[in-house]
Short mmCIF file of C-alpha atoms in Angstrom, two decimals:
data_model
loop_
_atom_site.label_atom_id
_atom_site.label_comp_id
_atom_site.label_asym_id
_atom_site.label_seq_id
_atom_site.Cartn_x
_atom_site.Cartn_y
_atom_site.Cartn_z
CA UNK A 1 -23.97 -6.51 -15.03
CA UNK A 2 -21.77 -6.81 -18.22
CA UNK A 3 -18.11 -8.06 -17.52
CA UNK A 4 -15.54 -5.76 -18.43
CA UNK A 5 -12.37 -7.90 -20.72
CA UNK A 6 -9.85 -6.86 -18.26
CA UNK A 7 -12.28 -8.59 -15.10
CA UNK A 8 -10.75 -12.19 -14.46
CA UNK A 9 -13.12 -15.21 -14.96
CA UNK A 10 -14.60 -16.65 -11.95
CA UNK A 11 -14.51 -13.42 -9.59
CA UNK A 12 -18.08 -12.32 -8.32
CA UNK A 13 -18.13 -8.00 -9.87
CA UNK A 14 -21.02 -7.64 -7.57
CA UNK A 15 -19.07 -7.38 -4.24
CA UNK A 16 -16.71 -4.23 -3.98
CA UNK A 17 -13.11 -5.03 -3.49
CA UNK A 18 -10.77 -3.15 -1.56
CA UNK A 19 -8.15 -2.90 -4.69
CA UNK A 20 -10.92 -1.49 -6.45
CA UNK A 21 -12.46 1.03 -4.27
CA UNK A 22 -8.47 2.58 -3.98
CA UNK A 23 -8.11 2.64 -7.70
CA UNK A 24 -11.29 4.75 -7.73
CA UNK A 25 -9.87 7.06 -5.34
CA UNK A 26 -7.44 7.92 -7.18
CA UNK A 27 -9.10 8.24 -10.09
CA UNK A 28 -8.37 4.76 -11.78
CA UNK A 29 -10.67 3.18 -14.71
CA UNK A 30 -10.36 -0.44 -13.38
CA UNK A 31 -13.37 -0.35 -10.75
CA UNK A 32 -16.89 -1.30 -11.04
CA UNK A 33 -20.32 0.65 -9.79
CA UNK A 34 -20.54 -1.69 -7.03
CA UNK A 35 -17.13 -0.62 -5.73
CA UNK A 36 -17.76 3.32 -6.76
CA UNK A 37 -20.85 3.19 -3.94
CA UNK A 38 -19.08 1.73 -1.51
CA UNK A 39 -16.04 4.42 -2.05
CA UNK A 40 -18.67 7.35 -2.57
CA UNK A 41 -20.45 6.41 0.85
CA UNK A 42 -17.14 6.11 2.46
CA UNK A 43 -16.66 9.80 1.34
CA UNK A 44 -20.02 10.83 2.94
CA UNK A 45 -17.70 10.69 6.62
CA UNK A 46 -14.54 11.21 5.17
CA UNK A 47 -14.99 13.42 1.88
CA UNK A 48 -11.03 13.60 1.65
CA UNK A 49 -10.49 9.63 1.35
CA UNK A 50 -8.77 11.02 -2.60
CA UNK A 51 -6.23 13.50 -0.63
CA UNK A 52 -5.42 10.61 1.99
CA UNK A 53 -4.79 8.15 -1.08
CA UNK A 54 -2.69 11.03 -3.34
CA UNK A 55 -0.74 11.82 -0.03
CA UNK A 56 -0.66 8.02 0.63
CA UNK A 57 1.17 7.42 -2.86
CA UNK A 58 3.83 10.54 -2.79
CA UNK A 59 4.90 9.15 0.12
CA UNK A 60 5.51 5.43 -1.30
CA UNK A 61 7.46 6.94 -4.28
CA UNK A 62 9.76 9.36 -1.97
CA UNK A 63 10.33 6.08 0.13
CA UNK A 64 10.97 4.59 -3.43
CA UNK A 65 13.53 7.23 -4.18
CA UNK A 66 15.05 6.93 -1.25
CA UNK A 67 15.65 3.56 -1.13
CA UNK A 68 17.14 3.79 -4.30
CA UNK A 69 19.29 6.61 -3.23
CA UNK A 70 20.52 4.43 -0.46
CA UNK A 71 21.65 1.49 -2.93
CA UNK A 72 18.69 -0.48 -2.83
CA UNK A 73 16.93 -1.61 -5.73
CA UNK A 74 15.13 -4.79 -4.98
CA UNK A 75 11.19 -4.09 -3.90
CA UNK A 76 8.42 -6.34 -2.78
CA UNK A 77 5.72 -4.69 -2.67
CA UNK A 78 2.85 -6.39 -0.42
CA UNK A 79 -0.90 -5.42 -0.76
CA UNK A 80 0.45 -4.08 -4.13
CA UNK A 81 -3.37 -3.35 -5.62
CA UNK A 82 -3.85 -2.32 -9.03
CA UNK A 83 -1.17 -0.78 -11.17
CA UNK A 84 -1.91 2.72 -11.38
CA UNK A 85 0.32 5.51 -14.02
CA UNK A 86 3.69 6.07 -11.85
CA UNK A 87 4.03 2.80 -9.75
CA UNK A 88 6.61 1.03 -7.95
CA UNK A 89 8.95 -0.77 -10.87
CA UNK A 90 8.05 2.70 -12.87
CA UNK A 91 9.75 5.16 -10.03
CA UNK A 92 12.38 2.27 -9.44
CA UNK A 93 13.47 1.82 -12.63
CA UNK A 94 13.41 5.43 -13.32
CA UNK A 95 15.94 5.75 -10.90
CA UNK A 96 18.05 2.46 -11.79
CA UNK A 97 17.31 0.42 -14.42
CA UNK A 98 18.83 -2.14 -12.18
CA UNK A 99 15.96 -2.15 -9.94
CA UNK A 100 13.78 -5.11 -9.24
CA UNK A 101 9.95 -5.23 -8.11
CA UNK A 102 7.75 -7.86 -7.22
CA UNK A 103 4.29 -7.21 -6.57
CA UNK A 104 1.93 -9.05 -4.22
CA UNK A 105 -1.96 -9.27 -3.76
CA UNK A 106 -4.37 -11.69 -3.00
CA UNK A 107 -7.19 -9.86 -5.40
CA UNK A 108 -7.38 -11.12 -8.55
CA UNK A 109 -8.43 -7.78 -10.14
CA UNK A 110 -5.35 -6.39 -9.15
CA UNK A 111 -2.79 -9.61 -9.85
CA UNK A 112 -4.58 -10.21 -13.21
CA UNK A 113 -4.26 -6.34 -14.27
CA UNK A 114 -0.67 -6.38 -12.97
CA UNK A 115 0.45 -9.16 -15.38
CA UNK A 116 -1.05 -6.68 -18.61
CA UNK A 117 0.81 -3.72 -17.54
CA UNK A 118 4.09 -6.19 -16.71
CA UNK A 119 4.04 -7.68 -19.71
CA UNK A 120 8.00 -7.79 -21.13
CA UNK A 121 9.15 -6.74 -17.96
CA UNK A 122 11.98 -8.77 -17.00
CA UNK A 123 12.54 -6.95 -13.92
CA UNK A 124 9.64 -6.95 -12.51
CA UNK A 125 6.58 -9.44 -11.71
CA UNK A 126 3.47 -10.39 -9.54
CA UNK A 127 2.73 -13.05 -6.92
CA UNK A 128 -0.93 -13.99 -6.10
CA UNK A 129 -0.47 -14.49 -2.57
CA UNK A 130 -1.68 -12.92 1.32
CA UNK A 131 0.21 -10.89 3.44
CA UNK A 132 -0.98 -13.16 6.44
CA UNK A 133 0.91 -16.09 4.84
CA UNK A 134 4.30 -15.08 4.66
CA UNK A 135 5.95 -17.92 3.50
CA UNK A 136 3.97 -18.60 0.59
CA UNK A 137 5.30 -14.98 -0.18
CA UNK A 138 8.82 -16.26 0.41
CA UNK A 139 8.69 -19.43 -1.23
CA UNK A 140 7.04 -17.98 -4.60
CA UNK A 141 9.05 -18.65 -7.59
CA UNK A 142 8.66 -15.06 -8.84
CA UNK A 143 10.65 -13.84 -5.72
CA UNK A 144 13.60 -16.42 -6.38
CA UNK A 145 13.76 -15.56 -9.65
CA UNK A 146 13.80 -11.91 -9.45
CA UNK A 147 15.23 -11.29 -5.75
CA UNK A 148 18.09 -12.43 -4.25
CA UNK A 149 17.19 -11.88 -0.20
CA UNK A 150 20.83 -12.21 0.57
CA UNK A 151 21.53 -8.75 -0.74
CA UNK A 152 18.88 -5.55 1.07
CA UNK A 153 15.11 -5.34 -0.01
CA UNK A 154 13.43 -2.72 0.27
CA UNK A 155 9.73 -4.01 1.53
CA UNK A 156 7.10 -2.02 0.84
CA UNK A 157 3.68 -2.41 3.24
CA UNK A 158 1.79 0.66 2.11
CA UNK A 159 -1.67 0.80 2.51
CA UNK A 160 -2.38 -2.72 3.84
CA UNK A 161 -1.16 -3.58 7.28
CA UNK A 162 -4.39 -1.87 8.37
CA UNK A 163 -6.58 -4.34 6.37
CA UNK A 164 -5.03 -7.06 8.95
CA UNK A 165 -7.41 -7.22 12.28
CA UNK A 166 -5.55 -8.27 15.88
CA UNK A 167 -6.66 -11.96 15.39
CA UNK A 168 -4.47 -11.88 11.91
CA UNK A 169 -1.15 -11.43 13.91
CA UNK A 170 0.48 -8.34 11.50
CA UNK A 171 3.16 -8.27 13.91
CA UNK A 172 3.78 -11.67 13.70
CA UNK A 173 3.56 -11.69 9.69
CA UNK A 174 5.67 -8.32 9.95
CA UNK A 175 8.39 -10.28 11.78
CA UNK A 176 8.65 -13.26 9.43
CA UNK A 177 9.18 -11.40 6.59
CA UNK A 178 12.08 -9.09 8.48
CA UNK A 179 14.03 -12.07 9.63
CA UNK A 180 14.00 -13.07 5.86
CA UNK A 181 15.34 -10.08 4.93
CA UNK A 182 19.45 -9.73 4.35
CA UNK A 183 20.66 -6.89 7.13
CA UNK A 184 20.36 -2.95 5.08
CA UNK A 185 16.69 -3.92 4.21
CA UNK A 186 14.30 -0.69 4.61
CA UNK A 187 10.82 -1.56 5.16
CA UNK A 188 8.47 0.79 3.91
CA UNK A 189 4.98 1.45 6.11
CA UNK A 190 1.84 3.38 5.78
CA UNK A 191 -1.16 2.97 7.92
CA UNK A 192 -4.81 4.38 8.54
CA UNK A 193 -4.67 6.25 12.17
CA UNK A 194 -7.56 8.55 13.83
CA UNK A 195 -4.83 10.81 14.55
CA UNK A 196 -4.74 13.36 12.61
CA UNK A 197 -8.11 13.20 10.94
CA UNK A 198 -9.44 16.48 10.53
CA UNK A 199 -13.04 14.93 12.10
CA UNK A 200 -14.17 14.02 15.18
CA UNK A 201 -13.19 10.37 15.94
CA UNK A 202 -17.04 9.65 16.06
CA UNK A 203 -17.85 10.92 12.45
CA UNK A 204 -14.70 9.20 10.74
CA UNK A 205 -15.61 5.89 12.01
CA UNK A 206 -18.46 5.82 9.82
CA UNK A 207 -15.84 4.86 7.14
CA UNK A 208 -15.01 2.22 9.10
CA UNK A 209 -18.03 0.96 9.72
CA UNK A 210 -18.50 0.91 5.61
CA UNK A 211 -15.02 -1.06 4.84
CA UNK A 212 -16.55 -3.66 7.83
CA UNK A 213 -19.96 -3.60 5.98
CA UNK A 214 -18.38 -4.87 2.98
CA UNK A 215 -16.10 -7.19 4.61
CA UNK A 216 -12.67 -5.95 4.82
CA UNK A 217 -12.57 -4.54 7.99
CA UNK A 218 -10.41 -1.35 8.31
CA UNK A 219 -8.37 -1.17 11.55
CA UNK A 220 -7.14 2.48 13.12
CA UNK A 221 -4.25 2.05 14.64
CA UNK A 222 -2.15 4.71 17.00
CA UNK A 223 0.95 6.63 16.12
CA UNK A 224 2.47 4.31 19.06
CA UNK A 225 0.88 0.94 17.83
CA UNK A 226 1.65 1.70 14.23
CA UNK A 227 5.55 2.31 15.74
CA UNK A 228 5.96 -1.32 17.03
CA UNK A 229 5.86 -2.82 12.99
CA UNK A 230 8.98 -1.03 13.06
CA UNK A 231 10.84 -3.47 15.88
CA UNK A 232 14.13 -4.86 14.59
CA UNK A 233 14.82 -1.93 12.02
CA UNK A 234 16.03 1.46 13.03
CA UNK A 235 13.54 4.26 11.68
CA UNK A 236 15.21 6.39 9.72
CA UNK A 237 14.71 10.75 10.24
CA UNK A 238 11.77 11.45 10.77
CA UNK A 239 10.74 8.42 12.14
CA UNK A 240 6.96 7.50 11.90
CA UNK A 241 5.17 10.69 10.94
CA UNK A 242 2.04 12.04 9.06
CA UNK A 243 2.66 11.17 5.29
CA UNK A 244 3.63 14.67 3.98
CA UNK A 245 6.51 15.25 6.83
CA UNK A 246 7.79 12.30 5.81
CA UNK A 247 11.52 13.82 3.57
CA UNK A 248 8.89 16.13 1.94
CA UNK A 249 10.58 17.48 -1.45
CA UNK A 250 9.42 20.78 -0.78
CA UNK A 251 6.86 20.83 -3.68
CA UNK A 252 3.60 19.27 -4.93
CA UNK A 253 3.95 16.25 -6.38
CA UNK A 254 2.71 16.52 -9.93
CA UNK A 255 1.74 13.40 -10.81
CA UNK A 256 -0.32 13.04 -7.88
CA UNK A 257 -1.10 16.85 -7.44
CA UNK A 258 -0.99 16.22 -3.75
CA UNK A 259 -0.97 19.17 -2.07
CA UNK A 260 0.15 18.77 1.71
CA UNK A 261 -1.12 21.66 3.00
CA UNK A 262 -4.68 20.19 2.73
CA UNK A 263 -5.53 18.81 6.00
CA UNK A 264 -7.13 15.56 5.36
CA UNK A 265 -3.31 14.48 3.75
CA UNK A 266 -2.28 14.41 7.36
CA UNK A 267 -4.50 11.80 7.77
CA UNK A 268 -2.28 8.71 8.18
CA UNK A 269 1.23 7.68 9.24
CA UNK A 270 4.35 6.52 7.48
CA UNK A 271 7.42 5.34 7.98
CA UNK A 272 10.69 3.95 6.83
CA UNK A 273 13.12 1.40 8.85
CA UNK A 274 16.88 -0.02 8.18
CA UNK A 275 17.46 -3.70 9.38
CA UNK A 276 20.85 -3.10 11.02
#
């Protein structure tokens, strides 16, 4: 298999990556074959995985907006993947060109691809770093440099809590990062659920059973379960809700041409919380 020049040195293309299978979703160029067939056999028990992603990311930038809108403009952005057209620092910045983002992943697809499209961006940069190690988040020098944690962050866990399994602790991880977080800090949530999946439980787990078959086990979690990430912050209206009801605008988004009225976008919560 030939090595794209935008693949990082030293990282095995033959097994499918998470970061990659997402950016394929949604209709990204920075995937390989071996990540297309694990996304396309995904599809075969949940053809809709693309509407769940597009819903997925109008959600993150109306939680963007908002957060702006409420006089935040600091982000770190966990699980960040790869840099797709209309991003965090892009809707931030569009909004305040005081904002601040720093990106975090652990895949080195996504961290290596993030540092091209950041390149000359003062205000924003990427950490190389796990969600299940908080402090290493905390301690990076990009986040001193760009965030000042006495002052609100907005952090952003969209798309990834459900990549941590029970024995990871994502409450625990969830926690650590809140009580380093200056009081008027939103956290930002999305999450994989059964609930609301147009399918039978039964059939949609076959997509689960392909994320575990490739080694990054996906976790379903309940409307309830998904709730408790929120302890410590006060959700703000309307609480933890499928991603279109979420402050829906009203109209499609256009750069994602979600449309909510397709079924399968229901497919997933999200959420936003205040630290009082």
């Amino acid at each position: 298999m030939e090595r794209p020049a935008w693949a990082p040195p030293g990282i095995d293309i033959s097994v499918p990556s998470v970061s990659r299978i997402y950016d394929y979703y949604l209709g990204g160029s920075h995937n390989f074959e071996v990540d297309r067939q694990a996304a396309r056999r995904a599809m075969e028990f949940l053809p809709g995985l693309p509407k769940i992603m597009q819903a997925n990311r109008a959600f993150m930038r109306r939680a963007v907006r908002y957060a702006v809108a409420q006089g935040v403009t600091q982000f770190l952005d966990i699980g960040s993947g790869i840099p797709t057209f209309g991003n965090v620092h892009e809707i931030a910045q569009a909004a305040s060109p005081e904002a601040r983002v720093v990106y975090v992943d652990h895949d080195p697809v996504a961290v290596a691809h993030s540092r091209a499209v950041l390149g000359g961006d003062e205000r924003s940069g990427i950490v190389a770093a796990d969600l299940r190690k908080p402090q290493d988040i905390l301690a990076a020098p990009e986040v001193a440099q760009l965030l000042d944690l006495e002052r609100p962050v907005a952090l952003l866990l969209v798309a990834v809590l459900h990549f941590l399994e029970d024995s990871d602790d994502p409450y625990a991880a969830v926690a650590e990062l809140r009580d380093a977080l200056a009081p008027g800090s939103l956290l930002v949530v999305t999450h994989a659920s059964y609930e609301g999946i147009p399918l039978s439980q039964e059939v949609a787990s076959g997509t689960v059973g392909v994320y575990r078959d490739i080694r990054n086990p996906l976790v379903m979690r309940s409307g309830e379960q998904i709730r408790r990430f929120f302890d410590g912050f006060e959700l703000v209206e309307p609480g933890v809700v499928f991603m279109p009801l979420w402050q829906p605008e009203g109209t499609e988004d256009p750069e994602d041409g979600e449309a909510p009225e397709d079924p399968y976008a229901f497919s997933g919560f999200g959420g936003v919380g205040r630290k009082a």
